[in-house]
Coordinates of N, CA and C in Angstrom, one line a residue:
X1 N -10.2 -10.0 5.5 CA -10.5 -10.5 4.2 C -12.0 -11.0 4.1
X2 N -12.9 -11.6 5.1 CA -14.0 -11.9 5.0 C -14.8 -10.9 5.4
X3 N -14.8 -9.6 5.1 CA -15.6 -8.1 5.3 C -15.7 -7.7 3.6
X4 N -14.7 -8.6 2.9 CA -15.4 -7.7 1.1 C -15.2 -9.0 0.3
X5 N -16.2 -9.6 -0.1 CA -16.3 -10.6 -1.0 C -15.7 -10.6 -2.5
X6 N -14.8 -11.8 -2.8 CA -14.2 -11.8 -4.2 C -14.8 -10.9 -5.2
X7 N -16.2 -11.2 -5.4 CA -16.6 -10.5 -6.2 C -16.4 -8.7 -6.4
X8 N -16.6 -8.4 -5.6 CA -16.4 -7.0 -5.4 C -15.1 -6.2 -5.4
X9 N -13.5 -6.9 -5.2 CA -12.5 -6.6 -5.3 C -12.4 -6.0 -6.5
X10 N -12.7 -6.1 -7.3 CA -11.9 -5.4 -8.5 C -13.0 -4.0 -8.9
X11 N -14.2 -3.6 -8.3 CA -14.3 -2.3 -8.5 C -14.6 -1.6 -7.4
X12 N -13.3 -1.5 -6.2 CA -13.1 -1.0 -5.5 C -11.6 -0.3 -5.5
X13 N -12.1 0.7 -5.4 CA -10.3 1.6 -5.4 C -10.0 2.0 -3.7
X14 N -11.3 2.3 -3.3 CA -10.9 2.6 -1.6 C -11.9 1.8 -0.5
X15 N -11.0 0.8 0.0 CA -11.2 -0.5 1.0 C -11.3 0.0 2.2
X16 N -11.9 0.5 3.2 CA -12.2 1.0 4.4 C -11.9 -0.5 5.4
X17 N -10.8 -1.0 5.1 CA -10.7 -2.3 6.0 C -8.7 -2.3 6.3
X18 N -8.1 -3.0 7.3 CA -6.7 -3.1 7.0 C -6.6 -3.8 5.9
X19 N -5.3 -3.2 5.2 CA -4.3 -3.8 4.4 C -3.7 -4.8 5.0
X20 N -2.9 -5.8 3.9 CA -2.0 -7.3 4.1 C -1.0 -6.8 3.2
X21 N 0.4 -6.9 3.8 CA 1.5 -6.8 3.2 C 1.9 -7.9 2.7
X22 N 1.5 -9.0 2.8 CA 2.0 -10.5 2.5 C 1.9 -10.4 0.7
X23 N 2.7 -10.8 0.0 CA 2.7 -10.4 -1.4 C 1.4 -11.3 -2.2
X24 N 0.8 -12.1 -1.3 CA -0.3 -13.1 -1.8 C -1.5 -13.1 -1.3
X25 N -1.8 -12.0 -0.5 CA -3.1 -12.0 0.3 C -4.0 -11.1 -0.9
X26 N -5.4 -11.0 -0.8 CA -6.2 -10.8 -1.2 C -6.0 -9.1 -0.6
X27 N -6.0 -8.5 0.3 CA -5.7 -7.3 0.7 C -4.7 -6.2 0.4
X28 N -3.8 -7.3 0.3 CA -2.7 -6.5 -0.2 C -3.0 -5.5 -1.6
X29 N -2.9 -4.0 -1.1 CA -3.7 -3.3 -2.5 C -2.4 -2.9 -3.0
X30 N -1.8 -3.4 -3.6 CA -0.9 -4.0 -5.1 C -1.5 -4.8 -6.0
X31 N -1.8 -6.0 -5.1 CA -2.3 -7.2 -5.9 C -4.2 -6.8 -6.5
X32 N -4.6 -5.5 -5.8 CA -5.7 -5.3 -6.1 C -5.6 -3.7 -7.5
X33 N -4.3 -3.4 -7.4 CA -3.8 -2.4 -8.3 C -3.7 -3.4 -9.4
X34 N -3.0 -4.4 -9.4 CA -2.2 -5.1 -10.6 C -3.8 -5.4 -11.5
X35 N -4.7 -6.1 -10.6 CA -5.6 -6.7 -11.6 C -6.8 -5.3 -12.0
X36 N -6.8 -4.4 -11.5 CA -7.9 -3.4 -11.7 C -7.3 -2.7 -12.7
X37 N -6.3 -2.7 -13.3 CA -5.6 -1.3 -13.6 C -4.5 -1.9 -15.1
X38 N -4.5 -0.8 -16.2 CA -3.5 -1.7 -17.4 C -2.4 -0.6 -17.4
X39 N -1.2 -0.3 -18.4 CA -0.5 0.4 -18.8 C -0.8 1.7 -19.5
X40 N -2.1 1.3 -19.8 CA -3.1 3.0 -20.2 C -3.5 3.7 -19.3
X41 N -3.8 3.4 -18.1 CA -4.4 4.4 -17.1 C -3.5 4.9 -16.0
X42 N -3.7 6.0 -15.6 CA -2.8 6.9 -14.9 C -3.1 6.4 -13.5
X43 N -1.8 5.7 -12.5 CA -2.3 5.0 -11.5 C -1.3 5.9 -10.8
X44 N -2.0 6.2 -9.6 CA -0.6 7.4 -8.8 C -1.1 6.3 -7.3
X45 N 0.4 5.7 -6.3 CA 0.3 5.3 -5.5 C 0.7 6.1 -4.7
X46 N 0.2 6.5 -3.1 CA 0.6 7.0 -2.1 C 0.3 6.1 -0.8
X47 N 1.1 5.7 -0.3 CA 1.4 4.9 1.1 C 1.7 5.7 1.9
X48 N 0.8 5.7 2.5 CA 0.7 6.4 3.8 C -0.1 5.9 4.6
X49 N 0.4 4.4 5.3 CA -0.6 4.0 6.7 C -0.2 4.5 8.4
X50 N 0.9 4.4 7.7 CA 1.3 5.3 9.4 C 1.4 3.9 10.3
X51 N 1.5 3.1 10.0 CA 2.2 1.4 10.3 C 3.6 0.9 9.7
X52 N 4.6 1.5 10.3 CA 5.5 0.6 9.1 C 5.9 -0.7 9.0
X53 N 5.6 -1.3 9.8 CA 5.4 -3.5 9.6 C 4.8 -3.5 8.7
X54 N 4.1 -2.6 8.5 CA 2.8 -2.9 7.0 C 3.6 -2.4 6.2
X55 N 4.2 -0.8 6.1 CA 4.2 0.0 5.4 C 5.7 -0.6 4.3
X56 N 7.0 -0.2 5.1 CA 8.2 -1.0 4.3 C 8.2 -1.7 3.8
X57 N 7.1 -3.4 4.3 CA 7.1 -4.1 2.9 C 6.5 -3.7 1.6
X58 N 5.1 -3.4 2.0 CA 4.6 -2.6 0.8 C 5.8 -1.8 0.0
X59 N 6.4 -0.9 0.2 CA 7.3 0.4 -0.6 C 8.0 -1.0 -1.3
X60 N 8.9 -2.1 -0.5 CA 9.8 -3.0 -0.9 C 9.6 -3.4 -1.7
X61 N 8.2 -4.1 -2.1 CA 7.3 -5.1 -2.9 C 7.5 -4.2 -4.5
X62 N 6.7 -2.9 -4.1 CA 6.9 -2.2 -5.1 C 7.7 -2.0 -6.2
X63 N 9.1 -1.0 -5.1 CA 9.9 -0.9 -5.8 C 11.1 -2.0 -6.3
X64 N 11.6 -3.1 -5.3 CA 11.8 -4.2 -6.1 C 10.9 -5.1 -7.5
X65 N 9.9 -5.1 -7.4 CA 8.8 -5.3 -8.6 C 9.8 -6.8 -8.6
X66 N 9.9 -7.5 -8.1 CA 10.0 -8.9 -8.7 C 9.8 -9.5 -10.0
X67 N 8.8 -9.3 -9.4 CA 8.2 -9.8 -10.5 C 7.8 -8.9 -12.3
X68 N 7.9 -8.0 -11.8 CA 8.5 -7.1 -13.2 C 7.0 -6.4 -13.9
X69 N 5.8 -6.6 -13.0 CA 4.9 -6.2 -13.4 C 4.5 -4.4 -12.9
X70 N 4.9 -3.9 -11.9 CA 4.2 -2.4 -10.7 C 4.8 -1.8 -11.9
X71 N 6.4 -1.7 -12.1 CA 7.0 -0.5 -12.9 C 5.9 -0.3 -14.2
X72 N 5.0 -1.4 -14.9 CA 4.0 -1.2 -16.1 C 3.0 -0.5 -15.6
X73 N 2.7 -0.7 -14.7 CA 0.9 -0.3 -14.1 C 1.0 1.3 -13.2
X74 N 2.0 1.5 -12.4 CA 2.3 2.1 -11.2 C 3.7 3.7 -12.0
X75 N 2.1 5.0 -12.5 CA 3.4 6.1 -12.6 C 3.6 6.5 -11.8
X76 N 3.4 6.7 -10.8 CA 4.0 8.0 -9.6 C 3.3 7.1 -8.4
X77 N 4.4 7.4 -7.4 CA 4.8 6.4 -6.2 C 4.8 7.4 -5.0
X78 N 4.3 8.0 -4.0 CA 4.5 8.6 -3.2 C 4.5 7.7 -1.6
X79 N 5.3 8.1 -0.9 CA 5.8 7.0 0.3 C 5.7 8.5 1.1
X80 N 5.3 8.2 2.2 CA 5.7 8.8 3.8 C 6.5 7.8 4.8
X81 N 7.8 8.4 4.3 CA 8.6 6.8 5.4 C 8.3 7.3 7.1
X82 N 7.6 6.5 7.6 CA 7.2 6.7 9.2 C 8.9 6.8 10.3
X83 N 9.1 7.4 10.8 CA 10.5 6.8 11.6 C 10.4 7.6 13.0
X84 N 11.6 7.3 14.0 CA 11.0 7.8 15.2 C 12.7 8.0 15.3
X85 N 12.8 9.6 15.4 CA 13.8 10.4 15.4 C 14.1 10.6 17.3
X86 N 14.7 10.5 18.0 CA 15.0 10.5 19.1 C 15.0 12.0 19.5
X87 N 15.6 12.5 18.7 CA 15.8 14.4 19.0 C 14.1 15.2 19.0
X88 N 13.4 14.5 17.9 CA 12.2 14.6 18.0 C 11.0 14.7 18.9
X89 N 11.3 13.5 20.0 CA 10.4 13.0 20.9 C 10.0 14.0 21.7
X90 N 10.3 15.3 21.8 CA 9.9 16.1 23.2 C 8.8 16.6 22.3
X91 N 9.0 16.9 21.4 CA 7.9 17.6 20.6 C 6.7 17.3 20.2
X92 N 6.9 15.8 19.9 CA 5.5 14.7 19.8 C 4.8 14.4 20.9
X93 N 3.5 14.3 20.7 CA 2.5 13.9 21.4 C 2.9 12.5 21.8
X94 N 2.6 11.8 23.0 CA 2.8 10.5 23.2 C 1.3 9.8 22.9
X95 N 1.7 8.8 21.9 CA 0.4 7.8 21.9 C 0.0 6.5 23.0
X96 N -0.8 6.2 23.4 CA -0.5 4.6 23.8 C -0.8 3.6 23.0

């Protein structure tokens, strides 16, 4: 969070820094969708970090909308759910 200063958050669409899943952090790009963005402009989300500790809360936050605001702002939602298929593994590359 100390790599992009308050000021500059709101006319930035692509943050070249990690994401914060925490529903209150400055990073978390929801909370940077909610304030950049109104019910008139066409907002298409796609999550795809390829982290899912990050990634599942984000989708959660979303699609629960607690708070009742994403479903106004957020039309089209695309998710890559990451998962690790056991039958799979011979075929994947190992990472360390």
């Amino acid at each position: 969070e100390k790599y992009l200063p308050e000021k500059y958050m709101p006319k930035y669409h692509w943050i070249n820094v990690g994401v914060n899943s925490d529903e209150n952090a400055k990073l978390n790009p929801l909370n940077s969708i909610v304030k950049q963005f109104t019910e008139d402009d066409l907002v298409i989300v796609k999550l795809d970090i390829d982290t899912s500790f990050i990634e599942l809360p984000l989708a959660k936050q979303l699609l629960e909308d607690k708070d009742d605001i994403y479903h106004r702002v957020v039309d089209q939602f695309y998710f890559e759910h990451h998962v690790h298929l056991r039958d799979m593994m011979p075929a994947w590359k190992k990472t360390e």
